[in-house]
PDB file of C-alpha atoms in Angstrom:
ATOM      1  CA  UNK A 145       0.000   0.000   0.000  1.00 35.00           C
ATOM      2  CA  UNK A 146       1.670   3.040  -0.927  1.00 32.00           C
ATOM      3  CA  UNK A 147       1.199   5.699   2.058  1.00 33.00           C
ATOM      4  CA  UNK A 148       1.798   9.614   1.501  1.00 35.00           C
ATOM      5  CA  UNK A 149       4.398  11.583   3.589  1.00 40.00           C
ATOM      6  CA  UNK A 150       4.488  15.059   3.692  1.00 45.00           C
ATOM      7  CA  UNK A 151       8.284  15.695   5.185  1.00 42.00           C
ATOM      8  CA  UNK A 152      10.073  19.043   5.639  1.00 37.00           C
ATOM      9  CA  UNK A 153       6.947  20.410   3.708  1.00 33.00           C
ATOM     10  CA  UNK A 154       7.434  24.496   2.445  1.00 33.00           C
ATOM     11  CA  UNK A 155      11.352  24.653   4.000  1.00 37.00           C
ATOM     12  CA  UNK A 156      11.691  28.001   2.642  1.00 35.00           C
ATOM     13  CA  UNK A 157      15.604  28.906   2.717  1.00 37.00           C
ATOM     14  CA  UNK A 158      16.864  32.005   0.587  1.00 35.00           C
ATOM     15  CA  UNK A 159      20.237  32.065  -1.072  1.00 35.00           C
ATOM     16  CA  UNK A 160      20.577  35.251   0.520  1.00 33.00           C
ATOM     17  CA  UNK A 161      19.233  37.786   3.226  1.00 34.00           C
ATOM     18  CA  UNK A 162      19.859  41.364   3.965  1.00 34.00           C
ATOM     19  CA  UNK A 163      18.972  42.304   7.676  1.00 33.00           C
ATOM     20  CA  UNK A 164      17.642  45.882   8.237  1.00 37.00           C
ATOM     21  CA  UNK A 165      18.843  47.857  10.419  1.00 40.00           C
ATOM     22  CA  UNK A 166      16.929  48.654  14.219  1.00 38.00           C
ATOM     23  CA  UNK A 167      14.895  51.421  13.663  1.00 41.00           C
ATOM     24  CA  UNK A 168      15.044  54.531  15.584  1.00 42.00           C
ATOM     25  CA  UNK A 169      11.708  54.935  16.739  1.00 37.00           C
ATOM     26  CA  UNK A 170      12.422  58.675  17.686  1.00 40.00           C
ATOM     27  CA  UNK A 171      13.134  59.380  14.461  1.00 41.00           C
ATOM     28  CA  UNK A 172      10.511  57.410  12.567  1.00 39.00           C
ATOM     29  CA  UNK A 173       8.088  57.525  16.048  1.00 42.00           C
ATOM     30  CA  UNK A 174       4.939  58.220  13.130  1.00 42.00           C
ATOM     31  CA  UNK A 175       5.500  55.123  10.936  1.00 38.00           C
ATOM     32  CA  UNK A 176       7.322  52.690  13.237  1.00 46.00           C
ATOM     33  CA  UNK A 177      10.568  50.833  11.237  1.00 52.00           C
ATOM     34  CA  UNK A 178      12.269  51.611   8.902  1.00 55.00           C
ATOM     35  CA  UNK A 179       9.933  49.387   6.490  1.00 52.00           C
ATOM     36  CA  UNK A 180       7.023  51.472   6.891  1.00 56.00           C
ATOM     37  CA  UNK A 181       9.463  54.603   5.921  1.00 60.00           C
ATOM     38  CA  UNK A 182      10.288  52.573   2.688  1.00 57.00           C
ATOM     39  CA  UNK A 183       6.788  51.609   2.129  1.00 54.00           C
ATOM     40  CA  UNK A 184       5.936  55.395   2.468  1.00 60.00           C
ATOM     41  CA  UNK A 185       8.169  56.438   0.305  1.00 60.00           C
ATOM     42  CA  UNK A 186       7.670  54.156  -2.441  1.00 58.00           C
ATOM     43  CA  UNK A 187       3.998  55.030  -1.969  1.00 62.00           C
ATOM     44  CA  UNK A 188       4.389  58.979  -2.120  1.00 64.00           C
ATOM     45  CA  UNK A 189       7.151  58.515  -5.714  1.00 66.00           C
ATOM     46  CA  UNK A 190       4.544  56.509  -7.508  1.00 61.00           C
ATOM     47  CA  UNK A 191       5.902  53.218  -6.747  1.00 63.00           C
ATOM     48  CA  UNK A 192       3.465  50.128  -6.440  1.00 63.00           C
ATOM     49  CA  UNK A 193       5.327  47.350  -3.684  1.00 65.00           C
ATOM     50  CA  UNK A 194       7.887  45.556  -5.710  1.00 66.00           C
ATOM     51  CA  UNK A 195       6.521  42.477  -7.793  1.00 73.00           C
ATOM     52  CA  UNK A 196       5.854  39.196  -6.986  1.00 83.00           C
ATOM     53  CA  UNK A 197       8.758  36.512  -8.153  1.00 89.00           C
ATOM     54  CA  UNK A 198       6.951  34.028 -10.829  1.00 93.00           C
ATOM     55  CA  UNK A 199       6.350  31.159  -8.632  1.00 95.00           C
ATOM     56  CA  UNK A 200       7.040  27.170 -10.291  1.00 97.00           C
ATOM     57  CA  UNK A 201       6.462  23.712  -9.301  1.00 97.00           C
ATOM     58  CA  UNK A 202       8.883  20.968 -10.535  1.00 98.00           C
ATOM     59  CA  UNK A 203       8.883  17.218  -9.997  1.00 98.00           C
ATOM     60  CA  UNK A 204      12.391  15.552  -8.487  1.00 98.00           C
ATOM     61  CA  UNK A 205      12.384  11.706  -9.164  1.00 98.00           C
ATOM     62  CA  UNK A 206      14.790   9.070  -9.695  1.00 97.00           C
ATOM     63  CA  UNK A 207      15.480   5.678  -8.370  1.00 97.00           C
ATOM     64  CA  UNK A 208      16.322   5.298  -4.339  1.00 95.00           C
ATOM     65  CA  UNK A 209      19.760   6.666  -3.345  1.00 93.00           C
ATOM     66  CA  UNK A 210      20.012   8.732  -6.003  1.00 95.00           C
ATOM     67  CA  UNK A 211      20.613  12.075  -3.774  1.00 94.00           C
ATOM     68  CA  UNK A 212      17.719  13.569  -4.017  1.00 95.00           C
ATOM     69  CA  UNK A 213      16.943  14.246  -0.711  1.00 93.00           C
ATOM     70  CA  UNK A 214      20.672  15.064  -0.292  1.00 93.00           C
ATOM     71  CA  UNK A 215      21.112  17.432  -3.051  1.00 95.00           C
ATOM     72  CA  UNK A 216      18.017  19.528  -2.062  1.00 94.00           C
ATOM     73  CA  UNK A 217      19.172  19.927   1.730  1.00 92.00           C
ATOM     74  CA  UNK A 218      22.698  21.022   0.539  1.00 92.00           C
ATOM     75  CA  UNK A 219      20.878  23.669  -1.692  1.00 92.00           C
ATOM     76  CA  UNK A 220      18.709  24.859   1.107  1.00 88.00           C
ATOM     77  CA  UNK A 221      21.270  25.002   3.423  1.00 87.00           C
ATOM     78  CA  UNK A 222      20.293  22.363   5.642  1.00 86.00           C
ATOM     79  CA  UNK A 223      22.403  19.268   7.042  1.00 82.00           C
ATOM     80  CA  UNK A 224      21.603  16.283   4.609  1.00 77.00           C
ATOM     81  CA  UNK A 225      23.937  13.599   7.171  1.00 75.00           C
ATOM     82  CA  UNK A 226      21.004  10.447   7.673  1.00 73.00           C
ATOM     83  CA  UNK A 227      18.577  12.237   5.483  1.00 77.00           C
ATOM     84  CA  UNK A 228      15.688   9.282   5.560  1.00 76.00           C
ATOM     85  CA  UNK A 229      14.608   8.143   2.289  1.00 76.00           C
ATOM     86  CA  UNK A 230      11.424   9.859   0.724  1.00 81.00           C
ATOM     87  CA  UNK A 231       9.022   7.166   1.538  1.00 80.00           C
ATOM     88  CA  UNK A 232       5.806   9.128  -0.640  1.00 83.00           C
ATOM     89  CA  UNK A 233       6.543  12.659  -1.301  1.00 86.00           C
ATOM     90  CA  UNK A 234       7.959  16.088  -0.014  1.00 89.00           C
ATOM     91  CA  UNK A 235       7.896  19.666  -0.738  1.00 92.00           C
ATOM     92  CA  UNK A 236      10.666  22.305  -0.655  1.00 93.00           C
ATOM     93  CA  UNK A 237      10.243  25.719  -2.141  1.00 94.00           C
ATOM     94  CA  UNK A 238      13.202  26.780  -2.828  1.00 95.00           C
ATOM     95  CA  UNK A 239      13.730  31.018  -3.468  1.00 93.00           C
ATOM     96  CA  UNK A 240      16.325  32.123  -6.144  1.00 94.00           C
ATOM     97  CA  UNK A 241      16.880  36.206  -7.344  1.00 92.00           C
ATOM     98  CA  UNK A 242      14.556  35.664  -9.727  1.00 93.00           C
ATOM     99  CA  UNK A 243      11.785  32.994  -8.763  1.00 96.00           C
ATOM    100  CA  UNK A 244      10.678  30.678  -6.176  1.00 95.00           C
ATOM    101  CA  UNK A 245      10.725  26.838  -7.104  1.00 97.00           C
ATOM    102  CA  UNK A 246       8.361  24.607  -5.231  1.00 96.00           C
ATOM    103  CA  UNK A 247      10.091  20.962  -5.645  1.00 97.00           C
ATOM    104  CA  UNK A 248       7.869  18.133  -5.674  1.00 96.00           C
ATOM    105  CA  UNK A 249      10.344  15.388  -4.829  1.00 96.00           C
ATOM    106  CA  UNK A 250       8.674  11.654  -5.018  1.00 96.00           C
ATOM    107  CA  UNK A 251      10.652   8.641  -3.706  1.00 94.00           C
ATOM    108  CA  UNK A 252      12.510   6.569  -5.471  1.00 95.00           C
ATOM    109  CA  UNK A 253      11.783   2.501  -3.924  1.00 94.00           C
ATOM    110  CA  UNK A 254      10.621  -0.139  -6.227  1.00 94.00           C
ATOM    111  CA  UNK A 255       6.755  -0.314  -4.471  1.00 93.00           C
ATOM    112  CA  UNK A 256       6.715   3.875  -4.770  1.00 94.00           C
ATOM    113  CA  UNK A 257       7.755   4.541  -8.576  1.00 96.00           C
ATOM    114  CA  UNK A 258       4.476   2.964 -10.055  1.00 96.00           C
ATOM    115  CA  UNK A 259       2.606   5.842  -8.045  1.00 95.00           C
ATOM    116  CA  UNK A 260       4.620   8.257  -9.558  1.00 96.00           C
ATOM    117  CA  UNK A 261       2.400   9.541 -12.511  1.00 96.00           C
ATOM    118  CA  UNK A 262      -0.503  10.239  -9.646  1.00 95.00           C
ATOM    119  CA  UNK A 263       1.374  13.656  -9.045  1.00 95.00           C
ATOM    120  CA  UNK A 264       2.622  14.988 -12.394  1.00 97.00           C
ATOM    121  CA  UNK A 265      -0.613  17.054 -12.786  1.00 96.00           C
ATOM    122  CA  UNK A 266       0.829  20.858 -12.676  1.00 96.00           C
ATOM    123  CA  UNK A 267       4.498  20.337 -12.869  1.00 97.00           C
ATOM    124  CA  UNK A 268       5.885  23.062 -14.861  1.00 97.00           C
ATOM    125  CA  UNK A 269       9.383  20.902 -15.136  1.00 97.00           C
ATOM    126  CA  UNK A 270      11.441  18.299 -14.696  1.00 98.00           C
ATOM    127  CA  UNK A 271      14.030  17.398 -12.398  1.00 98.00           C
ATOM    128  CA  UNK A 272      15.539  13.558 -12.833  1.00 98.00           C
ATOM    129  CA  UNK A 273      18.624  12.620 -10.314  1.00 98.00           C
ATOM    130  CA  UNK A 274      20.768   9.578 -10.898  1.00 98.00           C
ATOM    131  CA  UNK A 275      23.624   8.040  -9.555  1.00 98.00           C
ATOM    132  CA  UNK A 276      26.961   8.513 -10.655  1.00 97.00           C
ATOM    133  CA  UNK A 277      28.453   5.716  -9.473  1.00 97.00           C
ATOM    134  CA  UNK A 278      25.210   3.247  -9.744  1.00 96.00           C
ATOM    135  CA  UNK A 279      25.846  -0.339 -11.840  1.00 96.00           C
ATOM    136  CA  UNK A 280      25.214  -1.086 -15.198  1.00 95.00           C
ATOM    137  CA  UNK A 281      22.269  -2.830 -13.879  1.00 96.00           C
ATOM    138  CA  UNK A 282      20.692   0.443 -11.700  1.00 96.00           C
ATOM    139  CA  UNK A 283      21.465   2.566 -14.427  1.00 97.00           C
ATOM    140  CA  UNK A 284      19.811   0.303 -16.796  1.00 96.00           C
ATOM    141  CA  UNK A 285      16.642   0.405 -14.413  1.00 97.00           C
ATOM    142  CA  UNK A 286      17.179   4.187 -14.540  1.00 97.00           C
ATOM    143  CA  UNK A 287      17.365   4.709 -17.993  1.00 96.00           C
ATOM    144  CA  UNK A 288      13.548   2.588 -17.981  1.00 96.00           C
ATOM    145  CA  UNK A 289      12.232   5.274 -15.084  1.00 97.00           C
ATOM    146  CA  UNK A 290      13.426   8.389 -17.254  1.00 97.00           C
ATOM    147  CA  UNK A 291      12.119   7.255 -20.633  1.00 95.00           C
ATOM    148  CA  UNK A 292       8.690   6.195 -18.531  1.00 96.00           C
ATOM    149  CA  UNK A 293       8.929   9.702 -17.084  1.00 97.00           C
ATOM    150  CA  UNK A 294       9.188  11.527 -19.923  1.00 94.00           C
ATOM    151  CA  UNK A 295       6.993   9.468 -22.370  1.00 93.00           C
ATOM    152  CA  UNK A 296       3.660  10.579 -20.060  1.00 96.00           C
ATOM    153  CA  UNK A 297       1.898  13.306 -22.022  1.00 96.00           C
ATOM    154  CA  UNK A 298       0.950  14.955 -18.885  1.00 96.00           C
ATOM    155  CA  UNK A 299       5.103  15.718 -19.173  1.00 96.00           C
ATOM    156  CA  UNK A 300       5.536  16.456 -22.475  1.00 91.00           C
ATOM    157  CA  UNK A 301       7.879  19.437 -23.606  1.00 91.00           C
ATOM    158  CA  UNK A 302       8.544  20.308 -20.252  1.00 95.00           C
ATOM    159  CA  UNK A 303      12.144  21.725 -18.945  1.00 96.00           C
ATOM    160  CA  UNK A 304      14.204  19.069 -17.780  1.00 96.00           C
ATOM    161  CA  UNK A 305      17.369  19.340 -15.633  1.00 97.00           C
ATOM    162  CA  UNK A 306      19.391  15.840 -15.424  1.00 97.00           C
ATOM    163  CA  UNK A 307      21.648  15.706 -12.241  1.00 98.00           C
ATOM    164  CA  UNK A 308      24.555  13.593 -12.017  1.00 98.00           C
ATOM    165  CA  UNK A 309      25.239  13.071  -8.735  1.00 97.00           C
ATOM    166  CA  UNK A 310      28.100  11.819  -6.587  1.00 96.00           C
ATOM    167  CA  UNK A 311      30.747  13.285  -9.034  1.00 97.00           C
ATOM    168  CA  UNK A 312      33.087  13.471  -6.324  1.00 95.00           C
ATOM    169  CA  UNK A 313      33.499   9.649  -6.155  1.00 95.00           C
ATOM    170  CA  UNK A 314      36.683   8.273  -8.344  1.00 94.00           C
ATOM    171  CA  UNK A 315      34.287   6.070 -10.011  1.00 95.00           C
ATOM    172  CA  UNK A 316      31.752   8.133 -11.044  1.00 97.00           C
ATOM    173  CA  UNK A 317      31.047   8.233 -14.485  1.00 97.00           C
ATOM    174  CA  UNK A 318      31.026  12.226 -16.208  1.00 96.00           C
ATOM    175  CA  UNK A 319      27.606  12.966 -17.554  1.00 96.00           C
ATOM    176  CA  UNK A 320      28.693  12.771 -21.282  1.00 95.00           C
ATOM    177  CA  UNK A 321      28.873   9.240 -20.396  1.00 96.00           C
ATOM    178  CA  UNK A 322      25.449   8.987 -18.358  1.00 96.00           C
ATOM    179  CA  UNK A 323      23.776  10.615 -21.284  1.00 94.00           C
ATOM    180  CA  UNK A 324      24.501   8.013 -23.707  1.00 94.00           C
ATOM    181  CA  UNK A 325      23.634   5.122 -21.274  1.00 93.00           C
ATOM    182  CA  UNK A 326      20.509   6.989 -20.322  1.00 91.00           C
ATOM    183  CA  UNK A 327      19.667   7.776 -24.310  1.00 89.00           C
ATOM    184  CA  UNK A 328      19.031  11.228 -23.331  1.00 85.00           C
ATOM    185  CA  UNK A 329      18.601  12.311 -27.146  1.00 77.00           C
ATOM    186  CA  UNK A 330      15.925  15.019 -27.183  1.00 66.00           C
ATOM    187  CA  UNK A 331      17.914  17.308 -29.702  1.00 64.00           C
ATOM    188  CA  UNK A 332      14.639  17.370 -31.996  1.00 53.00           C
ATOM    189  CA  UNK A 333      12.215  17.953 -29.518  1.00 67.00           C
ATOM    190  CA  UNK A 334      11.091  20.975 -28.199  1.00 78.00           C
ATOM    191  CA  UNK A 335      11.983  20.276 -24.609  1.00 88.00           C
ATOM    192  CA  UNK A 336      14.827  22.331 -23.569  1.00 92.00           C
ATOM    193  CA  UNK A 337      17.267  20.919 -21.149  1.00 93.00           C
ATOM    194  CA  UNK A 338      20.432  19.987 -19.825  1.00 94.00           C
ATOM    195  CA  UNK A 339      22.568  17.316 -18.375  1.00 96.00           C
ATOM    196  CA  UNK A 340      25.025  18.226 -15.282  1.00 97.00           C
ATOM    197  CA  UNK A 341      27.425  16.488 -12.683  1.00 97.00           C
ATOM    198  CA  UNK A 342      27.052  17.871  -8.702  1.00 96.00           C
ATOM    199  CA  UNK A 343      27.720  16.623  -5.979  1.00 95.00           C
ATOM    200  CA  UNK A 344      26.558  17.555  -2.008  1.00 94.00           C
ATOM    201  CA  UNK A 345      30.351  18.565  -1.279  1.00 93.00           C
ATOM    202  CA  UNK A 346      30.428  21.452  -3.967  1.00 95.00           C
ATOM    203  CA  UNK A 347      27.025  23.233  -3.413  1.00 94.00           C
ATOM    204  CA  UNK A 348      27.891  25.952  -6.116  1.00 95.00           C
ATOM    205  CA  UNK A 349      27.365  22.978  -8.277  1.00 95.00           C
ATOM    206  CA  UNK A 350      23.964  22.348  -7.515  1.00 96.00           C
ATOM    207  CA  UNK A 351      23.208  25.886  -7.544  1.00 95.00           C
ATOM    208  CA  UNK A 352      24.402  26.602 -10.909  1.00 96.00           C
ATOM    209  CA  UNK A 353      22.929  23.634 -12.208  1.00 97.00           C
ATOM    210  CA  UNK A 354      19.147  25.400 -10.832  1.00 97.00           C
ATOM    211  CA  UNK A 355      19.738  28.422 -11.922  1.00 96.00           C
ATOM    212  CA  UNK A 356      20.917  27.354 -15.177  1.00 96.00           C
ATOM    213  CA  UNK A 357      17.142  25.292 -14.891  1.00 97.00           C
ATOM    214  CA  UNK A 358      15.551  28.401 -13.760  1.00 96.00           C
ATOM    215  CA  UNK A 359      16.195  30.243 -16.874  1.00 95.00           C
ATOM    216  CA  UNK A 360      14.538  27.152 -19.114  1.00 95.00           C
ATOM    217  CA  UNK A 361      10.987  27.734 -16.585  1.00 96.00           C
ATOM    218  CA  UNK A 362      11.461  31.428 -17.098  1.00 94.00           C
ATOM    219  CA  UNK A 363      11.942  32.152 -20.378  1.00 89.00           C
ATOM    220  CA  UNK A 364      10.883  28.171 -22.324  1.00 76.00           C
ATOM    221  CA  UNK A 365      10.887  29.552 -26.268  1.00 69.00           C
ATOM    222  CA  UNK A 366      14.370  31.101 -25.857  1.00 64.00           C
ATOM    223  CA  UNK A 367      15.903  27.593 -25.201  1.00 55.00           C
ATOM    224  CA  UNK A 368      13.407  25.299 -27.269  1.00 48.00           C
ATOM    225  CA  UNK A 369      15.903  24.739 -29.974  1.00 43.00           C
ATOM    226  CA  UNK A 370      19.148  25.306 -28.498  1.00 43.00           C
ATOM    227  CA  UNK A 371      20.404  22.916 -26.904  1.00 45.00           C
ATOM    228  CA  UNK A 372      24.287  23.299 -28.064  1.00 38.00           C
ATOM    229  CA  UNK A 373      25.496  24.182 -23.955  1.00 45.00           C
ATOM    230  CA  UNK A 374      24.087  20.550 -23.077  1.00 47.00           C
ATOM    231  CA  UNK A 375      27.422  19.690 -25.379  1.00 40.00           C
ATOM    232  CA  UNK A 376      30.028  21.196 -22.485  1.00 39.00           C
ATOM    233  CA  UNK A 377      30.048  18.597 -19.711  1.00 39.00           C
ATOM    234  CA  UNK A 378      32.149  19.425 -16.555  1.00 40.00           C
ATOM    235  CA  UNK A 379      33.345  17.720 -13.921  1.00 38.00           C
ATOM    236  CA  UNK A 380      34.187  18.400 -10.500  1.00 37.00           C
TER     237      UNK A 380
END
């Protein structure tokens, strides 16, 4: 029986914070902090409150042990040491500088991934996470779950970000070499996407490889038909 967990549901972590300054309620006795004085001001110039970020929910899947869970903590700036497996689901809205990304992350065990198409309704992308370092035989299995993935209509044409993870291990393999074993070939498609190695000891890894994602949900018909960056594969 597959039973629904809601863990670490709406973390909300920013990438960065600015702390204001204590007000001097002498000074600014009539409108209390130094907020309402901006708020004032912005009010009396013209100026509406500043707009809201665009807002976007993604789906994170791949098989169990992948790093899913581990690779999301990292990014949020929480520990990720003995991070239980998903066992149904989780949500963690995640803010960038230019939008807020609500990940739907859905585990990854054997009796869980048959579930999996019950929550694709309203994803607006894409994220799949595999193993570096799996066996021909996971990766295999892997390959099966990504092509199942992305074969639903429900999914069709949306971004997709492909993590490699573990790329600090001596045997993991670069993602030139997980895209040919996963037959990631989408190059006349309209989806736009990329493939890219992180791992949960280099964070700006991770981060880049969002942000780089971010742009695809932001701005979709700039990056429908090129594809050539997917070409540059690093590794760590």
């Amino acid at each position: 029986m597959f039973i629904e967990t809601q863990t670490d549901m709406w973390s909300l972590k920013a990438t960065s914070a600015v702390l204001a300054p204590t007000p001097d309620f002498k000074r600014f006795n009539r409108f209390g902090t130094t907020a309402h004085m901006i708020w004032f001001f912005r009010r009396l110039c013209g100026f509406g409150p500043p707009p809201a970020k665009p807002n976007f929910t993604v789906l994170c899947i791949g098989l169990e042990g992948s790093g899913k869970s581990s690779l999301l903590a990292v990014l949020s700036g929480e520990k990720y040491e003995d991070i239980p497996p998903t066992i149904g689901f989780s949500i963690k809205a995640l803010m960038f500088e230019d939008c807020i990304v609500d990940v739907k992350e859905l585990g990854g065990r054997e009796s869980v991934r048959p579930y999996w198409d019950r929550y694709y309704a309203g994803a607006q992308g894409i994220i799949f996470v595999v193993d570096s370092t799996s066996s021909d035989e996971n990766l295999k299995l892997a390959s099966n779950e990504f092509h199942k993935a992305l074969g639903d209509p429900v999914l069709d044409d949306l971004p997709l970000l492909v993590l490699c993870s573990y790329q600090d291990k001596q045997d993991a393999k670069s993602p030139s070499q997980l895209q040919e074993i996963l037959e990631v070939n989408l190059e006349d498609g309209h989806r736009p996407w990329a493939i890219r190695g992180c791992s949960i000891q280099d964070r700006d890894s991770i981060k880049q490889s969002f942000e780089e994602f971010n742009r695809f949900l932001l701005h979709p018909t700039n990056h429908s038909k090129d594809h050539s960056n997917n070409k540059d594969f690093s590794r760590l």
